[in-house]
mmCIF file of C-alpha atoms in Angstrom:
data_model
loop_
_atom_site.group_PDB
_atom_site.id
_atom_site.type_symbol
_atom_site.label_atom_id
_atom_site.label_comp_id
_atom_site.label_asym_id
_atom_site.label_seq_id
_atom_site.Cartn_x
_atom_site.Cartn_y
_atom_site.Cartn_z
ATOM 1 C CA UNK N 1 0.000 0.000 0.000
ATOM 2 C CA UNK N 2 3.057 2.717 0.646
ATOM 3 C CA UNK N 3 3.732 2.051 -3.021
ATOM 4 C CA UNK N 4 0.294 2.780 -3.912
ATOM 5 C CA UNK N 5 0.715 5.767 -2.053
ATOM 6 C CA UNK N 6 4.141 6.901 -3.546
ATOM 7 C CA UNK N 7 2.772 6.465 -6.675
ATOM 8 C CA UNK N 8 -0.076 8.608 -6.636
ATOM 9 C CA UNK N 9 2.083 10.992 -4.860
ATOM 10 C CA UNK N 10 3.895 11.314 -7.513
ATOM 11 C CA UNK N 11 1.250 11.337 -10.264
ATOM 12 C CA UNK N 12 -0.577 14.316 -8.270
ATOM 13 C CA UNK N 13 3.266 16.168 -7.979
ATOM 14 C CA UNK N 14 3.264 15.450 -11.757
ATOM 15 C CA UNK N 15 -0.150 16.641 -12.454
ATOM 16 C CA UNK N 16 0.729 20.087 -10.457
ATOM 17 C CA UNK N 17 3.845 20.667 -12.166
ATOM 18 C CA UNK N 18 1.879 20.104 -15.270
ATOM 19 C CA UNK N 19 -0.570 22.700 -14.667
ATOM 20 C CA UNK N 20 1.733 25.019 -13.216
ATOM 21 C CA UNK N 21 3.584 24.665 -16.855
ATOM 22 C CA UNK N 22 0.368 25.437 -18.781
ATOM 23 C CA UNK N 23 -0.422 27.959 -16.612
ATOM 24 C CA UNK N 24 2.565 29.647 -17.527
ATOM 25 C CA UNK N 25 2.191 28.721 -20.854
ATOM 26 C CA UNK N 26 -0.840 30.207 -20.986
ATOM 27 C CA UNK N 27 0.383 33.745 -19.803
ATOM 28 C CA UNK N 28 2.779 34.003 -22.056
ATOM 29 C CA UNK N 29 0.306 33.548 -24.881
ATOM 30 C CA UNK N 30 -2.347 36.221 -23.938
ATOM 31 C CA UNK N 31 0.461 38.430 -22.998
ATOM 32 C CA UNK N 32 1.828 38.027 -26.519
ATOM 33 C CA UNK N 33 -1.740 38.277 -28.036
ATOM 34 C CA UNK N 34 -2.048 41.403 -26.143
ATOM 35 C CA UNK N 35 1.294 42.412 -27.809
ATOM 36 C CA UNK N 36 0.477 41.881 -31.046
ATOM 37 C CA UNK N 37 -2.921 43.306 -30.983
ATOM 38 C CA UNK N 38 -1.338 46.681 -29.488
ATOM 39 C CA UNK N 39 1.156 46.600 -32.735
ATOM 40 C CA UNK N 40 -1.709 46.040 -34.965
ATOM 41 C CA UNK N 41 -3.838 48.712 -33.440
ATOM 42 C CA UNK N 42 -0.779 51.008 -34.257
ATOM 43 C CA UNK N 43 -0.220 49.722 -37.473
ATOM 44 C CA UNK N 44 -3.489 50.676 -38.325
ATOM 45 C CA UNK N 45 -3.238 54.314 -36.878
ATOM 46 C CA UNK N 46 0.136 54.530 -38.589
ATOM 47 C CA UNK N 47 -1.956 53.148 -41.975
ATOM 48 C CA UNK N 48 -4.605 56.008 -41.835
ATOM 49 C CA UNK N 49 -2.345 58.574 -41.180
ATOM 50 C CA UNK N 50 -0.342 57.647 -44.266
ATOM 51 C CA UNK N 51 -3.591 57.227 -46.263
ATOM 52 C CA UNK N 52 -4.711 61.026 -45.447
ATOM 53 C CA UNK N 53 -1.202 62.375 -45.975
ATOM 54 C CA UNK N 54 -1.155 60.776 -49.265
ATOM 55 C CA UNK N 55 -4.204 62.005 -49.851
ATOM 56 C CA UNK N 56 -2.901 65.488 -49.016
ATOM 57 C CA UNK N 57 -0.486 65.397 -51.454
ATOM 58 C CA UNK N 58 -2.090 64.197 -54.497
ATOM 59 C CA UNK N 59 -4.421 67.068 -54.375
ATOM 60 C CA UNK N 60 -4.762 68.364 -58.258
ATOM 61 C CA UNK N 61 -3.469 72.020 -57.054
ATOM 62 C CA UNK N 62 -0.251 70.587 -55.652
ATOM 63 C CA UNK N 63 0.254 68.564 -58.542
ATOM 64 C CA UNK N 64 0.057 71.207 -60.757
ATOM 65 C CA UNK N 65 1.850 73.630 -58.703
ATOM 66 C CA UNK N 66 4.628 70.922 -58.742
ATOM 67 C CA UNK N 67 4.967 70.600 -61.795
ATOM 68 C CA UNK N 68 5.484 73.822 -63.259
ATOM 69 C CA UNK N 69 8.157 74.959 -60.654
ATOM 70 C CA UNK N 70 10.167 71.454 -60.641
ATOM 71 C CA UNK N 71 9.321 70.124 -64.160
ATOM 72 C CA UNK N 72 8.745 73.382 -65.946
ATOM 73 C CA UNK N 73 5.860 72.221 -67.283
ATOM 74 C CA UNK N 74 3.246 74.344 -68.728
ATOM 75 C CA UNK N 75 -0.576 73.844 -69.984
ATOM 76 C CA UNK N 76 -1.463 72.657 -73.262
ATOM 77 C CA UNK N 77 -2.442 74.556 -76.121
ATOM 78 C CA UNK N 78 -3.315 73.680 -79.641
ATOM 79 C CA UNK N 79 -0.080 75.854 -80.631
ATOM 80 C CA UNK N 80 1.906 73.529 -78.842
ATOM 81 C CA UNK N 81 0.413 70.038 -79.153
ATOM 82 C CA UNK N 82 2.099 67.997 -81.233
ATOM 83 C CA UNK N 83 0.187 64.740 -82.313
ATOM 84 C CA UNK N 84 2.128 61.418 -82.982
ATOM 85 C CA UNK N 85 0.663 58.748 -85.346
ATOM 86 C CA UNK N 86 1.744 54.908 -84.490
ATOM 87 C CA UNK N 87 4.383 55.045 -86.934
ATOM 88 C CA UNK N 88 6.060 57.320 -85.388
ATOM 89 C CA UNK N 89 5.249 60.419 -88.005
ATOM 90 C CA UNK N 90 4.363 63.801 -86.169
ATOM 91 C CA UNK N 91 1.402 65.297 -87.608
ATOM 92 C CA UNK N 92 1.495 69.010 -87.564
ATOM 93 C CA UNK N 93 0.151 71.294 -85.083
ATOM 94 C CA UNK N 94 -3.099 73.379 -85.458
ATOM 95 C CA UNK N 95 -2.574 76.689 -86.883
ATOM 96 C CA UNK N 96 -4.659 79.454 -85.369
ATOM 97 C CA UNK N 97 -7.554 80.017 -87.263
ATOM 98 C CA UNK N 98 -7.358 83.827 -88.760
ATOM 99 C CA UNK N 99 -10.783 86.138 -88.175
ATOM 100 C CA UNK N 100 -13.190 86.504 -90.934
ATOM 101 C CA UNK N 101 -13.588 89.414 -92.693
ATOM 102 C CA UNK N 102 -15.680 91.625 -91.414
ATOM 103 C CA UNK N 103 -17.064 93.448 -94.803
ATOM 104 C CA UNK N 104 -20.192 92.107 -96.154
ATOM 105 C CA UNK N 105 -20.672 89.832 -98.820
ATOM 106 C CA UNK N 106 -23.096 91.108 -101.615
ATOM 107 C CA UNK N 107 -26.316 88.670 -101.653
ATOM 108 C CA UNK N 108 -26.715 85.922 -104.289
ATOM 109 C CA UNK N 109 -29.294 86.404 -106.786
ATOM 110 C CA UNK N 110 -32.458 84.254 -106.137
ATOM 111 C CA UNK N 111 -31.918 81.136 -108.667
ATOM 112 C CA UNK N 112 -35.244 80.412 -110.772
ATOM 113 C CA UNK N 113 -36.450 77.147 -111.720
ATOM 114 C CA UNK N 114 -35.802 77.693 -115.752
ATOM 115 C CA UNK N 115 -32.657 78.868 -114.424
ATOM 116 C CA UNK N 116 -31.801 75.442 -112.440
ATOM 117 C CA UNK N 117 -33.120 73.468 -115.652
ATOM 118 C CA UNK N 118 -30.163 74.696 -117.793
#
């Protein structure tokens, strides 16, 4: 019977330590889970930011501001457009259209019908 006794002495030490281990174990996880959830929470704060500064920049204002003081770029014009065709041939640029004359153009004489037959 003592070796009974010893034996389930020792399965109930076992069966403690055991525990104790998970226990621990166990800790360690959630306190890593808590970790990680705290880096992901600032991840995301970090990813927002970044999504309204981007935001920020791309504004249409900025971009053109941008690029006509780094780039010297300028707006298009007909003037200045140049058109390319796939083989590589430039077709020429508009040419401003000059005014109309501004006399008066003497009116057409009415066209009769034995006129139009001829």
């Amino acid at each position: 019977m003592a070796r009974l006794n010893i034996l389930l002495l020792l399965a109930v030490i076992a069966t403690a330590l055991y525990l104790v281990h998970t226990q621990y174990m166990s800790r360690q996880l959630y306190t890593e889970l808590d970790r990680v959830q705290q880096e992901a929470r600032r991840l995301e704060t970090d990813r927002d930011r970044l999504q309204v500064e981007k935001r920020a920049q791309a504004t249409p204002l900025r971009v053109e501001k941008l690029a006509k003081e780094q780039l010297q770029m300028r707006t298009t014009s007909p003037a200045i457009t140049q058109y390319v065709r796939p083989d590589g041939t430039v077709i020429p640029a508009v040419a401003p259209v000059a005014p109309a004359p501004t006399t008066p153009k003497p009116a057409a004489k009415p066209v009769t019908a034995a006129r139009a037959a001829r």
